Every structure is written in C-alpha cells, then in structure tokens.
mmCIF file of C-alpha atoms and ligand atoms in Angstrom:
data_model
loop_
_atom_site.group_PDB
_atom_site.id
_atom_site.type_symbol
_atom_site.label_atom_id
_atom_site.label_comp_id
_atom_site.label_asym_id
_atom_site.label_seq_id
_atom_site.Cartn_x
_atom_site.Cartn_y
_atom_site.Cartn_z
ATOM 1 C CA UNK A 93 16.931 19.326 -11.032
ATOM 2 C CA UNK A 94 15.960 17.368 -7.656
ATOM 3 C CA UNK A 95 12.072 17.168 -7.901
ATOM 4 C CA UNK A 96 10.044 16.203 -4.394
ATOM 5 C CA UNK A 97 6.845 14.878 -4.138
ATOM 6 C CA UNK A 98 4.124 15.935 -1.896
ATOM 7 C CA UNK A 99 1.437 13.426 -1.364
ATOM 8 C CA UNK A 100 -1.720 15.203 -0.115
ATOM 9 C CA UNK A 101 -3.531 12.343 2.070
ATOM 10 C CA UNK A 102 -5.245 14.668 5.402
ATOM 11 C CA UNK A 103 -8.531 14.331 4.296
ATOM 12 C CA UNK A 104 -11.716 12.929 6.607
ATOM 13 C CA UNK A 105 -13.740 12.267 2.695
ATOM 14 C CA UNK A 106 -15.916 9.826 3.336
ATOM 15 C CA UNK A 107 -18.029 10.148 0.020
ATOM 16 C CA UNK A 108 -16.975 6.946 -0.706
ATOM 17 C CA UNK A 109 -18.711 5.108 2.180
ATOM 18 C CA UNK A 110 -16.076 2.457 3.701
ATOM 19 C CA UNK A 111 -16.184 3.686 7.123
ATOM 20 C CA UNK A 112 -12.483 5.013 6.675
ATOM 21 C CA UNK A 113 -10.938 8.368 4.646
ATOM 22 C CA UNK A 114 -10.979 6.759 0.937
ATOM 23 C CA UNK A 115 -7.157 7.185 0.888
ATOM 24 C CA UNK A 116 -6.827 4.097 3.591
ATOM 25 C CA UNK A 117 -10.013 2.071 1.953
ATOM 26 C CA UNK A 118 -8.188 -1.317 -0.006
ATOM 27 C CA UNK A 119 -8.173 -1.034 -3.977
ATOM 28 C CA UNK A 120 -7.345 -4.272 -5.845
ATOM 29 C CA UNK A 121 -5.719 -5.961 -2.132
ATOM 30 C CA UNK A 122 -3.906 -2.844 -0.459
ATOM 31 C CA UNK A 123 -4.600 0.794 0.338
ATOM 32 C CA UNK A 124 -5.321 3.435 -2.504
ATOM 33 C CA UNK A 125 -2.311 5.854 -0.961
ATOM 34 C CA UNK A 126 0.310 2.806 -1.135
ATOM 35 C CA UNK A 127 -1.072 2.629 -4.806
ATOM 36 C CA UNK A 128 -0.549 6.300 -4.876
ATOM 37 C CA UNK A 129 2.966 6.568 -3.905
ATOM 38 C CA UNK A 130 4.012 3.692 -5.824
ATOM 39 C CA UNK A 131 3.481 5.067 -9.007
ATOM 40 C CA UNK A 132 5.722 7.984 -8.029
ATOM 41 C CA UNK A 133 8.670 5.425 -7.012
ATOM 42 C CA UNK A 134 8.216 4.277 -10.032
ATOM 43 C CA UNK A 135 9.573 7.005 -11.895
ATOM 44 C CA UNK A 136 13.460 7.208 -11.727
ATOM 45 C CA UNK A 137 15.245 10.239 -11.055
ATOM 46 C CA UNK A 138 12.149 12.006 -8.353
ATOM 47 C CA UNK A 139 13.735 13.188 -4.743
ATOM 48 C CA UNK A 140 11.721 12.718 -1.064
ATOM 49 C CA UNK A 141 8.534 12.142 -0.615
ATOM 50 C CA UNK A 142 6.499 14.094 1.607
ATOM 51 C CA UNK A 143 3.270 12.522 2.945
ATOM 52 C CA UNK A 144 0.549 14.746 4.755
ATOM 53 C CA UNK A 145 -1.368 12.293 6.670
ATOM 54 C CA UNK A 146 -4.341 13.683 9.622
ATOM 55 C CA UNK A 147 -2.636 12.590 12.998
ATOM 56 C CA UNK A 148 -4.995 10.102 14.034
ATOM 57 C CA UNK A 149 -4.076 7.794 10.831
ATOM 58 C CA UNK A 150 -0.406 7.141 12.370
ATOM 59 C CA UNK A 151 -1.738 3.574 12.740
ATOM 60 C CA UNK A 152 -3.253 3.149 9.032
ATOM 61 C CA UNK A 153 0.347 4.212 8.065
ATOM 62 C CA UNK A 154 2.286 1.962 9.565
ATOM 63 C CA UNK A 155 -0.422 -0.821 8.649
ATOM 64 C CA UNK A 156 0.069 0.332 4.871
ATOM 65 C CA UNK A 157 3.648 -0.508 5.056
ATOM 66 C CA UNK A 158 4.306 2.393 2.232
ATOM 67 C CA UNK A 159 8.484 2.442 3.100
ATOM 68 C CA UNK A 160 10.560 5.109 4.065
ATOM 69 C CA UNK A 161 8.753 8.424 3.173
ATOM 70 C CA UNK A 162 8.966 12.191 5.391
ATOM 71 C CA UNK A 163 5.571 12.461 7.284
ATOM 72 C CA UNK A 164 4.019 15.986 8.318
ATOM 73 C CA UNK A 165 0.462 16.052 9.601
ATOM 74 C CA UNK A 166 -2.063 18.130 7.660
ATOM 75 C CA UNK A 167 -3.975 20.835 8.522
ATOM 76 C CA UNK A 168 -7.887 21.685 9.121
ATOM 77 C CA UNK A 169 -7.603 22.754 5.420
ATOM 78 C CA UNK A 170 -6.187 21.525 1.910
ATOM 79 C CA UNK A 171 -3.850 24.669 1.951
ATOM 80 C CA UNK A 172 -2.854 23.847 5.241
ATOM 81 C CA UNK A 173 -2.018 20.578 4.350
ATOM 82 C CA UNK A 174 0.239 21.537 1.317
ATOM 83 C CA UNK A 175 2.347 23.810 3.681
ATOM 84 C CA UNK A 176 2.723 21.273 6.300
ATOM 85 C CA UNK A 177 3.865 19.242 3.444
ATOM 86 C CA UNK A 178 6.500 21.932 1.492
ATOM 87 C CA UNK A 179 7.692 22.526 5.091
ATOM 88 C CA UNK A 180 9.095 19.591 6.162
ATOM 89 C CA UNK A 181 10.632 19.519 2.451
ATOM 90 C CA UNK A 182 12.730 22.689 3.974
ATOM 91 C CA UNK A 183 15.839 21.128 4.775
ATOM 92 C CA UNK A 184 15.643 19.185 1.838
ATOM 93 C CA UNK A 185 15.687 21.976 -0.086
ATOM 94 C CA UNK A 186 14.417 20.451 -3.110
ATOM 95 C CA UNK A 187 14.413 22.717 -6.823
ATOM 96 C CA UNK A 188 10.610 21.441 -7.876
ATOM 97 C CA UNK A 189 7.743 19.947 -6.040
ATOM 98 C CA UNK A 190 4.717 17.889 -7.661
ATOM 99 C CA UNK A 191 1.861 18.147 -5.269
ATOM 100 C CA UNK A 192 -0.634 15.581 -6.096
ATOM 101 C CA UNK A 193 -3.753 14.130 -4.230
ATOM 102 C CA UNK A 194 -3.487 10.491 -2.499
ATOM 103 C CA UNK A 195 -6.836 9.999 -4.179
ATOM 104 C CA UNK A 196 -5.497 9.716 -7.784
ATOM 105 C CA UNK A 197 -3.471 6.367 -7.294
ATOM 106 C CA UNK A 198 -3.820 5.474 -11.303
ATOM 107 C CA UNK A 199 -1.440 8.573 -12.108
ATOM 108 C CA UNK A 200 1.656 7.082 -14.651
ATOM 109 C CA UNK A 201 4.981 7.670 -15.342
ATOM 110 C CA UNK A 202 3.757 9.641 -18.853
ATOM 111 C CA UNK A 203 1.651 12.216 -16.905
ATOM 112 C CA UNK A 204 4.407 12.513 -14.263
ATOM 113 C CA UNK A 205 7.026 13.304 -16.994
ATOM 114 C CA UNK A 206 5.115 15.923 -18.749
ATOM 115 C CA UNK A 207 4.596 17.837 -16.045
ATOM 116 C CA UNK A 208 8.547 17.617 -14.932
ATOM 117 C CA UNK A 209 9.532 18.268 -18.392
ATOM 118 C CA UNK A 210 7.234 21.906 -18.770
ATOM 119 C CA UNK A 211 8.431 22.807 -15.404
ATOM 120 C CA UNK A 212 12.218 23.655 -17.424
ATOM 121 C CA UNK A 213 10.474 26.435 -18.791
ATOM 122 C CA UNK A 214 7.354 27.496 -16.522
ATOM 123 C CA UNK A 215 6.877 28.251 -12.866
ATOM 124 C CA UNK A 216 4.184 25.423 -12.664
ATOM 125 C CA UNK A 217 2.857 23.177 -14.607
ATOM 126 C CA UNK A 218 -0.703 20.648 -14.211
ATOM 127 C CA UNK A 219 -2.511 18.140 -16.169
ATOM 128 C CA UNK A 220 -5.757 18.733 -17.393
ATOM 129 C CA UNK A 221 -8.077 17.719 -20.012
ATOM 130 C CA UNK A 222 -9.987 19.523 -22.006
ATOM 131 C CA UNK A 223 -14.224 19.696 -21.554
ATOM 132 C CA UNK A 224 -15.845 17.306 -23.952
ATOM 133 C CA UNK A 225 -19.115 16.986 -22.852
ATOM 134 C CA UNK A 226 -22.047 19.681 -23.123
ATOM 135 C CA UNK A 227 -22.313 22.120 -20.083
ATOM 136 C CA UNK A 228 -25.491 22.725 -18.639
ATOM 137 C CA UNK A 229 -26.638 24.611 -15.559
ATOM 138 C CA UNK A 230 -29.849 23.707 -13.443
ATOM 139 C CA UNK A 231 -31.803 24.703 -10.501
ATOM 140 C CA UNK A 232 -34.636 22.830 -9.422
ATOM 141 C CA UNK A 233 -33.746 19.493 -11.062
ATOM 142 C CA UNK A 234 -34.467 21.785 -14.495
ATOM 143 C CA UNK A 235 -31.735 23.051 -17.125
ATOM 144 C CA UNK A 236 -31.815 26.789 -16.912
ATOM 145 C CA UNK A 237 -29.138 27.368 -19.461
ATOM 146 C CA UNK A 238 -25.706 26.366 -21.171
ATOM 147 C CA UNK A 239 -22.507 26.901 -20.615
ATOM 148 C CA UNK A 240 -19.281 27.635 -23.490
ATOM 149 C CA UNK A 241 -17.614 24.849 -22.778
ATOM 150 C CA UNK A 242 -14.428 26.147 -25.023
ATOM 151 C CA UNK A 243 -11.457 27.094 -23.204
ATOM 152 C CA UNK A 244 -12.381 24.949 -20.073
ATOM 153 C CA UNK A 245 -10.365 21.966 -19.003
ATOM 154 C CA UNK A 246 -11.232 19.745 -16.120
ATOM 155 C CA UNK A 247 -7.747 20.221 -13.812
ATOM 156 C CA UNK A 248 -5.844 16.681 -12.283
ATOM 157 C CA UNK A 249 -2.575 16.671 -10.440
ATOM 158 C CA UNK A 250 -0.006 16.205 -10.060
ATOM 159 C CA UNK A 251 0.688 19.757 -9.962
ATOM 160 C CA UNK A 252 4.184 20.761 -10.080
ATOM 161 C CA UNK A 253 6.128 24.208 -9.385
ATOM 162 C CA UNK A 254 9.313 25.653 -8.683
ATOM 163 C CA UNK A 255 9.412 24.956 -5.147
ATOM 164 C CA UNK A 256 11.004 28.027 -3.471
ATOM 165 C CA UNK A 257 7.956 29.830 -5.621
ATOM 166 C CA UNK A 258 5.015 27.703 -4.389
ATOM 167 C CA UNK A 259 6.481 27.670 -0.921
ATOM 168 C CA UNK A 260 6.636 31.033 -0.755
ATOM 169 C CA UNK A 261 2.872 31.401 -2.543
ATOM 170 C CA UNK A 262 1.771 28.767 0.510
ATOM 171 C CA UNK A 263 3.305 30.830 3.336
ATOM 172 C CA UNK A 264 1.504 34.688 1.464
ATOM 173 C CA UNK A 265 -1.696 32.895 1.045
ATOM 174 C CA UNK A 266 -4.966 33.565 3.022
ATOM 175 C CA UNK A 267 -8.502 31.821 2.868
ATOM 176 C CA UNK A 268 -9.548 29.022 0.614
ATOM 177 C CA UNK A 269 -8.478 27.376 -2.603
ATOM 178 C CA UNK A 270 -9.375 24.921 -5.107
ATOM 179 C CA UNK A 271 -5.959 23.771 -5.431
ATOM 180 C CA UNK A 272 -2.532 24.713 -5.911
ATOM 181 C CA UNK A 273 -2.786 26.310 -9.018
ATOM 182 C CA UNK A 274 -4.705 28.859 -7.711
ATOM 183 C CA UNK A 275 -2.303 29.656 -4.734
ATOM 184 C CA UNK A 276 0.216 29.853 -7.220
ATOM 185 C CA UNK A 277 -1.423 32.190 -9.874
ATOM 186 C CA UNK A 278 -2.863 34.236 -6.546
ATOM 187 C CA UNK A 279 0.976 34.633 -6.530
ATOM 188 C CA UNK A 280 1.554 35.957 -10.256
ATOM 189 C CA UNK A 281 3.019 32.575 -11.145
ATOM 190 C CA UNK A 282 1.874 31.173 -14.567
ATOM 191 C CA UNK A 283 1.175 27.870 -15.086
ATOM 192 C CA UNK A 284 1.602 25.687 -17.944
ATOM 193 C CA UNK A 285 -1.204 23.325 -19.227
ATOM 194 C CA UNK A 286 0.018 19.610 -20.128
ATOM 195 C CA UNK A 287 -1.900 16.631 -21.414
ATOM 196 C CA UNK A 288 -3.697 14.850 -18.428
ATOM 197 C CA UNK A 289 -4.964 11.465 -18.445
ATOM 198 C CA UNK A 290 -8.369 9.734 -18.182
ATOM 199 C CA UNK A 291 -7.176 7.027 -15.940
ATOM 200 C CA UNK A 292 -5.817 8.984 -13.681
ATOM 201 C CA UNK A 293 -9.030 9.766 -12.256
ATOM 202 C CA UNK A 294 -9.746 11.210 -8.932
ATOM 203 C CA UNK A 295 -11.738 8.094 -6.479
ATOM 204 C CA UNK A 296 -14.490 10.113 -4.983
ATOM 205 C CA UNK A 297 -17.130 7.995 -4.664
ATOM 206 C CA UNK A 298 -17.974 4.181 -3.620
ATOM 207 C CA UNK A 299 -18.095 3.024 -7.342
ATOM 208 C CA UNK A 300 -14.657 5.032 -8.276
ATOM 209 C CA UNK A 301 -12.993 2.168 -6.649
ATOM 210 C CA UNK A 302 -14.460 -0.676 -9.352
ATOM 211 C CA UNK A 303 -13.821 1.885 -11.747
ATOM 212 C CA UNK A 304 -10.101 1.932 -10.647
ATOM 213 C CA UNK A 305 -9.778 -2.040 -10.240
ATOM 214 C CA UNK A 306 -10.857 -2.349 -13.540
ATOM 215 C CA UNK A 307 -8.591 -0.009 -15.063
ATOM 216 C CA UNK A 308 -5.981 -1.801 -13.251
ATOM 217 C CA UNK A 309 -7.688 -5.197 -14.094
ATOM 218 C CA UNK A 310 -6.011 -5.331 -17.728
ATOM 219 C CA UNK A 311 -2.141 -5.233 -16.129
ATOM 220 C CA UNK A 312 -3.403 -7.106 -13.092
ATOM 221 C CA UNK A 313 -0.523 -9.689 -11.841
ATOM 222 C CA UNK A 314 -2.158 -12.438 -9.366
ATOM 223 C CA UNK A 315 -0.263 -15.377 -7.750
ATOM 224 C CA UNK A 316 -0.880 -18.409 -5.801
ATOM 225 C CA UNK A 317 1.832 -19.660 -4.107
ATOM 226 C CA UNK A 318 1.661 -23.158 -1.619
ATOM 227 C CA UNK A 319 3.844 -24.176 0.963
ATOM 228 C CA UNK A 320 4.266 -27.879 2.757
ATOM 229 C CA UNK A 321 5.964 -28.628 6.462
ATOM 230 C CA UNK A 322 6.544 -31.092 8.909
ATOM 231 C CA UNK A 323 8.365 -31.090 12.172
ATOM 232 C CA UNK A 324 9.280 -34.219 14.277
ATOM 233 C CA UNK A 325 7.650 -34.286 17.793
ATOM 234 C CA UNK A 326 10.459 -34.411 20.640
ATOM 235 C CA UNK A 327 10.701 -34.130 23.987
ATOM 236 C CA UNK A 328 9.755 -30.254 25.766
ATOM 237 C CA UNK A 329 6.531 -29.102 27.017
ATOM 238 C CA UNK A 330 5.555 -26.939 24.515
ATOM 239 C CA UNK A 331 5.329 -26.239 20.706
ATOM 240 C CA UNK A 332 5.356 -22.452 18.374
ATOM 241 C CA UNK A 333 2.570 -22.837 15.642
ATOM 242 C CA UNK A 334 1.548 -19.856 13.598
ATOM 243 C CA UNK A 335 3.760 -17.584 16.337
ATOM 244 C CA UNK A 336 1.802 -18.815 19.232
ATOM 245 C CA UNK A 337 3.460 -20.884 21.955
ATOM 246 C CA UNK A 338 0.860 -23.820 22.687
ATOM 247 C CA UNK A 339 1.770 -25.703 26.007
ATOM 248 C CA UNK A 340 1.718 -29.783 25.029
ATOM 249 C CA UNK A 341 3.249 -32.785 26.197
ATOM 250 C CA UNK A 342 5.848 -32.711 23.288
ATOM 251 C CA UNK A 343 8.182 -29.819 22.029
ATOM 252 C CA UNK A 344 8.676 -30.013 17.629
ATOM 253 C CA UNK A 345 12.531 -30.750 16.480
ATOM 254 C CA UNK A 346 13.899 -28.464 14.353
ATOM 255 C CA UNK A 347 16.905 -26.091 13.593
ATOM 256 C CA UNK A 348 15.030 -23.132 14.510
ATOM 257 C CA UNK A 349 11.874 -22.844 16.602
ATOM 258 C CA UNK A 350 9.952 -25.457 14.467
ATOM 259 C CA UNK A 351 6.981 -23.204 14.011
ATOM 260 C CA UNK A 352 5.440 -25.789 11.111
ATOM 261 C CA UNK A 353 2.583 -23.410 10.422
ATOM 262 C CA UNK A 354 4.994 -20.041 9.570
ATOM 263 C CA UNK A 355 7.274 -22.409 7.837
ATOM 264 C CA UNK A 356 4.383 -23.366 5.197
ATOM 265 C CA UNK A 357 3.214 -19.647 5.188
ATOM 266 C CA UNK A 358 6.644 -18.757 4.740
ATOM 267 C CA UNK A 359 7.077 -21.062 1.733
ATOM 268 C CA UNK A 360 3.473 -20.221 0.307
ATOM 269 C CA UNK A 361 5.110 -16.293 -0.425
ATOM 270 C CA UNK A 362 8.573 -17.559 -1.620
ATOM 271 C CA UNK A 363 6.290 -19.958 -3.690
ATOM 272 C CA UNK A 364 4.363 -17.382 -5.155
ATOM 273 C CA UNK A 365 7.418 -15.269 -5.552
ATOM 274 C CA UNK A 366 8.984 -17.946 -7.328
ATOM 275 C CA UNK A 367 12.004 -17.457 -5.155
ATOM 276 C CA UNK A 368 12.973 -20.399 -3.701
ATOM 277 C CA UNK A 369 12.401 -22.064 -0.035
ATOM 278 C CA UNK A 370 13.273 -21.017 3.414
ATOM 279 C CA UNK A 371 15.980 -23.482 3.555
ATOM 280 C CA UNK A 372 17.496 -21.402 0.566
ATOM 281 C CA UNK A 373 17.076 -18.245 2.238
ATOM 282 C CA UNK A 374 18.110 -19.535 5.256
ATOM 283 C CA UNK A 375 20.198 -22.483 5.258
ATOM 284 C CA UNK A 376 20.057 -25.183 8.183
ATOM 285 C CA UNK A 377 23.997 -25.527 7.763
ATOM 286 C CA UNK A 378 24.269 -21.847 8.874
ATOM 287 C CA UNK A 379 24.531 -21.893 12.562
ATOM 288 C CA UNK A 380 23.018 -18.310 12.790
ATOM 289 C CA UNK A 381 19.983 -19.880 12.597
ATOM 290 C CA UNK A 382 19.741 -22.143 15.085
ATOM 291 C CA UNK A 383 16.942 -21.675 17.500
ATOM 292 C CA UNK A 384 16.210 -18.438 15.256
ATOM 293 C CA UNK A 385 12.296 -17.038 15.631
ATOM 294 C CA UNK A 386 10.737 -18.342 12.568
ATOM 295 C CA UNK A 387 8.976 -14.685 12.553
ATOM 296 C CA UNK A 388 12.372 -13.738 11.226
ATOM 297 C CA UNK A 389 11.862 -15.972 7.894
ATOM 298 C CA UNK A 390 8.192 -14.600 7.363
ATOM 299 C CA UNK A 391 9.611 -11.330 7.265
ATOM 300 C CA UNK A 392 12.151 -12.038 5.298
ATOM 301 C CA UNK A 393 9.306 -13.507 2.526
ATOM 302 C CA UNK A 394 6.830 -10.292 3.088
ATOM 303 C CA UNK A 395 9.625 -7.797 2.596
ATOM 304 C CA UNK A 396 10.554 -9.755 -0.664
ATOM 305 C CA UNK A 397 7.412 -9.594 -1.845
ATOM 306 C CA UNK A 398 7.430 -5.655 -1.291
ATOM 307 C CA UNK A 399 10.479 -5.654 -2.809
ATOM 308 C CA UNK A 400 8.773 -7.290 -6.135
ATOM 309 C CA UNK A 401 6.351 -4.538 -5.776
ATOM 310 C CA UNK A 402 3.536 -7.447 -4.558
ATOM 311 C CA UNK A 403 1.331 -7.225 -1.863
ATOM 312 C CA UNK A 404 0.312 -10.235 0.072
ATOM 313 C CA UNK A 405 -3.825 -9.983 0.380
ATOM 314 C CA UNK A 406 -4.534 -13.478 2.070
ATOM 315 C CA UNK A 407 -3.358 -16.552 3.047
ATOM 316 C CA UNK A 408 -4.982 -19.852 4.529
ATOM 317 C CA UNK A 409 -3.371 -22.313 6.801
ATOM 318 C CA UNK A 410 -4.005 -25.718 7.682
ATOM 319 C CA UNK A 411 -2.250 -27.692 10.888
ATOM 320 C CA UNK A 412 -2.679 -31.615 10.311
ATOM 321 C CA UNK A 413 -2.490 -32.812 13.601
ATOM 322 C CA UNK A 414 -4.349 -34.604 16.211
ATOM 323 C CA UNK A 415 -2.778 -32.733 19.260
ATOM 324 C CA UNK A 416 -2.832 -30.169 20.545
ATOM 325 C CA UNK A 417 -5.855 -28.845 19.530
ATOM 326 C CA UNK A 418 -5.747 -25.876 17.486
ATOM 327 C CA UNK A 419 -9.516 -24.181 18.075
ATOM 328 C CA UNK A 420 -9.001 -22.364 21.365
ATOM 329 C CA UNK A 421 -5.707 -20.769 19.701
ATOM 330 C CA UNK A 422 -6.743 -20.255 15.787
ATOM 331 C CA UNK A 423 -7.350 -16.384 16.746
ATOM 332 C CA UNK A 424 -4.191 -15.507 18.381
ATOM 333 C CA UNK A 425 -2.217 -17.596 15.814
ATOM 334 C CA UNK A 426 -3.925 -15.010 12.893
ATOM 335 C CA UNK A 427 -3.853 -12.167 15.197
ATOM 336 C CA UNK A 428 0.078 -12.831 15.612
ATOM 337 C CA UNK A 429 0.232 -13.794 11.488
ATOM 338 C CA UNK A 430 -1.690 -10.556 10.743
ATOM 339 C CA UNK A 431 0.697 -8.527 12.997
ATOM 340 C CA UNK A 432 4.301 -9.984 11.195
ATOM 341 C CA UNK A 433 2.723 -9.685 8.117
ATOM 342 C CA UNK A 434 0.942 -6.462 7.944
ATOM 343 C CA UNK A 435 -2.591 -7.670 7.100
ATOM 344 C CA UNK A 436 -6.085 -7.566 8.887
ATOM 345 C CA UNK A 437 -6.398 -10.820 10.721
ATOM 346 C CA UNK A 438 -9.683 -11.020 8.170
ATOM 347 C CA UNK A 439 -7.209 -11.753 5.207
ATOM 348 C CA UNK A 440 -5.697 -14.624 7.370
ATOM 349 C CA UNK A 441 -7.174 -18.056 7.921
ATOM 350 C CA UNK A 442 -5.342 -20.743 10.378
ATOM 351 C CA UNK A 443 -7.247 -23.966 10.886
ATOM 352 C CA UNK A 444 -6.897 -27.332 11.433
ATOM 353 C CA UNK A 445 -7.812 -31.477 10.752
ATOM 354 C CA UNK A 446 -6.398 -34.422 12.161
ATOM 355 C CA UNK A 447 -5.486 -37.902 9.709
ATOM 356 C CA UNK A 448 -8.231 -39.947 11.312
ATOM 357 C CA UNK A 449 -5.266 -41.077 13.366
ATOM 358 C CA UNK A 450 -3.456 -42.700 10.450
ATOM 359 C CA UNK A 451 0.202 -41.727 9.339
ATOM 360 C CA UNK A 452 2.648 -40.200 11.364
ATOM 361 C CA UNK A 453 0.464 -37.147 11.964
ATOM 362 C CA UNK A 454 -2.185 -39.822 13.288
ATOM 363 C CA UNK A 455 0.297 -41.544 15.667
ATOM 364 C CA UNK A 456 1.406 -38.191 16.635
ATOM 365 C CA UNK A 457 5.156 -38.572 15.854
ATOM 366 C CA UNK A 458 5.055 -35.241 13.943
ATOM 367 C CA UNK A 459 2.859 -32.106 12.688
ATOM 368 C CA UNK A 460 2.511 -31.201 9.053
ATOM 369 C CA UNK A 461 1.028 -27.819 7.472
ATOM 370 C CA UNK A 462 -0.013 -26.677 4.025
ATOM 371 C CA UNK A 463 -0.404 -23.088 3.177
ATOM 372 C CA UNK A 464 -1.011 -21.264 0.196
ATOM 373 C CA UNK A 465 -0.398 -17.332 0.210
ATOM 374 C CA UNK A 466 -2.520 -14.970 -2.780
ATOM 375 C CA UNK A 467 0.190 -11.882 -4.117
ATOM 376 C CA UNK A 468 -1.411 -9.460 -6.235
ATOM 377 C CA UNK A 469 1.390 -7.186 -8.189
ATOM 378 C CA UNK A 470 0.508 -2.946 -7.538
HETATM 379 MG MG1 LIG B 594 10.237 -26.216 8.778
#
C-alpha cells in the first residue's frame, strides 16, 4: 500500500509571536516544518510528500532547504488547503494519505505506524489521547459548570485515510471544519481511534517552542567542528576570500581559486562531520579541480551535512592577514557565505586580525584562516 503524506503548512498563525507563520520560526537551529517533514522521511516505506505552503513563503522554502517534496499552494481555508494538497497527489495516485499539520514537528515513527497499520482495516484512522484533566466551563472569568469528560479525547494528526475516499470527501465538502476527520465522517467514513502521543504536541504559542527544544533536548546531537588554511601570495591583482573577489596587489596560489576563508569553513563542516578534509573530497591530483570555485567544496560539505540529517546553525571565521583589509568587505563575504550555505547572514561571522606583522602572515607572503562550524543533528 503506497501511503502519501500531506504536510499542511498555509497558515498566517502568528500566536506564537516571531514576526513569521510559526511553521518558518527556527526550533533547536532550523525551521519547525523541516523538523516536520523529517520525521516523516524517517519512516521507511511512505510515498510523496505533498507540502501546502501560502504563495508568498516560496522564499522561506527554498531557504529551509527541506529536499525534493511536491508543492501546491493553500487556500484561504484549512479545507482548502488539504485539497490543494490531495490534488496535486492526483497523478500520483497514491492508496492512503496521512494529512498532518506542519506545526506538530515532534510526531515519531510509533505514532506514524499506528495510524498506517489501522488504516488496513478502517477508512481513516487519527491519534488522540484521551481527556485527563477535569472539564470546566466559565463565563466571566467564573466556573459556571462541569463537563463529562468520559468519552472525550483531545484529537492530533497525523490523520490518515483511504485516499480516493478523503479526496472525494474534500471535493463534496462545503463550509468549515475542524479537521479532516470531520470532512471525512461528514462523508459517512468511520474513523478509527489510535494511541497519540504527548510529545507530539501541536506549537501554538511562543513558549511551545522551549517546550519542543526541550523535548528534543534529551536526543539532542551538537558538534563543533574547526577548520585551518593558508594560501601563498603570488602574483595577480586580486584575491577570493569568503566568495568575495577583493582587488589587491597580490593574487593567492592555489589549485583552485584559493578562497582561504571557504577552505577553513569548508573544513570546519567536514570537521564536525567527522568526514575528512577537502583535499579528501577533492583531491589536488585530480585535474577537475583546477581553478574550480571553492563554492563548489562548501556545497559539497553543507549537502553532507543534510545528508547526515545535520543542520549547520553558525559558523565564525577569522582571516589572519595584514592586507587587504577585510572591514569594508566582512558583509558581502557573510552575505555570499549565508547565500551557499542556506543560513541568515546573522548565523555567520567573518572577521579578521593581523600577526602584529610577525610570521609569514606579518610579512605578507601568505593568508591563513581558522573557522569553526556548530551542526546540530534534527
Ligand atoms: Mg586551501
């Protein structure tokens, strides 16, 4: 049975404060929907996923650098969302769909698979868990009576259905719904109650998101990783440093562009990765590099590091040098950094120092750098 996901991320909510929808806000170093849809590619064996996204966050997509997922753009409602999202699952024709909100990004593999697992023998299936607490209601800041609180369950998601049944529930329905579940029993589809989970709670509000970080906080994964260059000064009338080209009296040797500063930054990741050194990655004997943009190797080290499901949330580099000077080009060289590495330029430092005009740096024969890079695991 090929099950999709839909990942319901359209909303404006700004509860949460933030300035931006609480989907797109950082949790522990990276956005709460790239959290979101990685615990769904972390279960084996689940088809597409389908993100509904409002059109003006195009940008905050391609800054979350989530992969390769099917986009739609969501509607002035939640319903409308869902059935921008089920269809552009059309011509993927999936057998089950788990529809889920972005703002739950603490939802596991165990929830996941019990709602899969009931779907072999229901229409639809959601997590839920039962009402603990006393119910009151009030008016007026006063209790004015209690509620039964047997036989009421507080819903989550994801929540999953057969998908040609739910599509079709979508398309018949008209006005307003709580969620899914309600479109689908509007439709005379039953739905099957599975075990939900506390931590997969719902970030509503500005203190959800320390509530989340320190749910996460007991598996958190943190690495510091440092890197160390130097480049000969040669003849030319310019040098690359942190992916800016600085006019100078001297060029930098090297086998590619000599760009000292995204050589250490480079090597800061890999360090942190514990995967080796650019001239592993990319050896100097290998012609193909020669003259290469060194953009290519920082790349190369960020996609790595989304490969071993880390994100890279800062790094700080220093150019040791007593020419050029670095001030009047710090900005651009993190503005360029932020843009290869798909960061805010605020989670980027580039400075710089001289020797006191001691050592090679001090004679100006050469520039060094030292960089260390911070990788939190998601
Ligand atoms: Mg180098």
């Amino acid at each position: 049975m090929q099950t999709a996901i839909i990942i319901v991320a359209a909303g404006r909510g700004t509860r949460a404060g933030g300035g931006r929808p609480k989907q797109w806000q950082a949790l522990a170093g990276r956005p709460v929907l790239a959290h979101t849809v990685a615990a769904f590619r972390a279960v084996a064996d689940l088809g597409p996923v389908a993100l509904v996204i409002h059109p003006e966050d195009a940008d905050l997509l391609q800054a979350a650098a989530i992969g390769d997922v099917i986009v739609a753009h969501g509607g002035a409602t939640r319903n409308e969302s869902v059935l921008a999202g089920l269809e552009a699952l059309v011509p993927h024709a999936p057998d089950a769909v788990l529809i889920h909100d972005a703002a739950r990004p603490l939802v596991d593999a165990a929830v996941i698979g019990r709602v899969c697992r009931a779907l072999q023998d229901h229409d639809g299936a959601a997590p839920a868990l039962e009402v603990t607490d006393a119910l009151w209601r009030g008016a007026g800041g006063l209790v004015s009576g209690t509620q039964d609180r047997r036989g009421l369950w507080r819903a989550q998601t994801p929540q999953g259905f057969r998908y040609d049944a739910i599509l079709a529930a979508h398309r018949a329905h008209r006005g307003d719904a709580a969620d899914d579940v309600e479109v689908a029993r509007a439709a005379g589809l039953s739905v099957a109650i599975v075990e939900g989970a506390e931590r997969n709670l719902k970030i509503t509000r500005a203190e959800d998101f320390a509530r989340a970080e320190a749910l996460m906080g007991g598996q958190m994964d943190i690495r510091t990783g440092n890197g160390f260059d130097v480049h000969a000064c040669g003849p030319g009338d310019h040098v690359w440093l942190c992916g800016v080209k600085v006019p100078h009296d001297h060029g930098l040797v090297g086998h590619s562009d000599a760009d000292v500063g995204m050589h250490a930054v480079t090597d800061a990741i890999y360090g942190a990765l514990a995967c080796g050194d650019i001239g592993q990655h990319f050896p100097p004997s290998d012609p193909q590099w020669k003259g290469a943009a060194s953009e290519i190797f920082l790349r190369h080290a960020c996609d790595l590091a989304r490969d071993k499901g880390f994100a890279i949330t800062h790094t700080d580099c220093t150019l040791i040098c007593e020419r050029p000077r670095i001030g009047p080009h710090a900005g651009a060289m993190r503005a360029a950094l932020a843009g290869i590495m798909g960061l805010d330029p605020d989670r980027i430092s580039v400075k710089a120092t001289t020797s006191e005009r001691l050592g090679f740096t001090g004679r100006g024969e050469g520039i060094a750098a030292i960089a260390t890079a911070t990788l939190v695991r998601s």
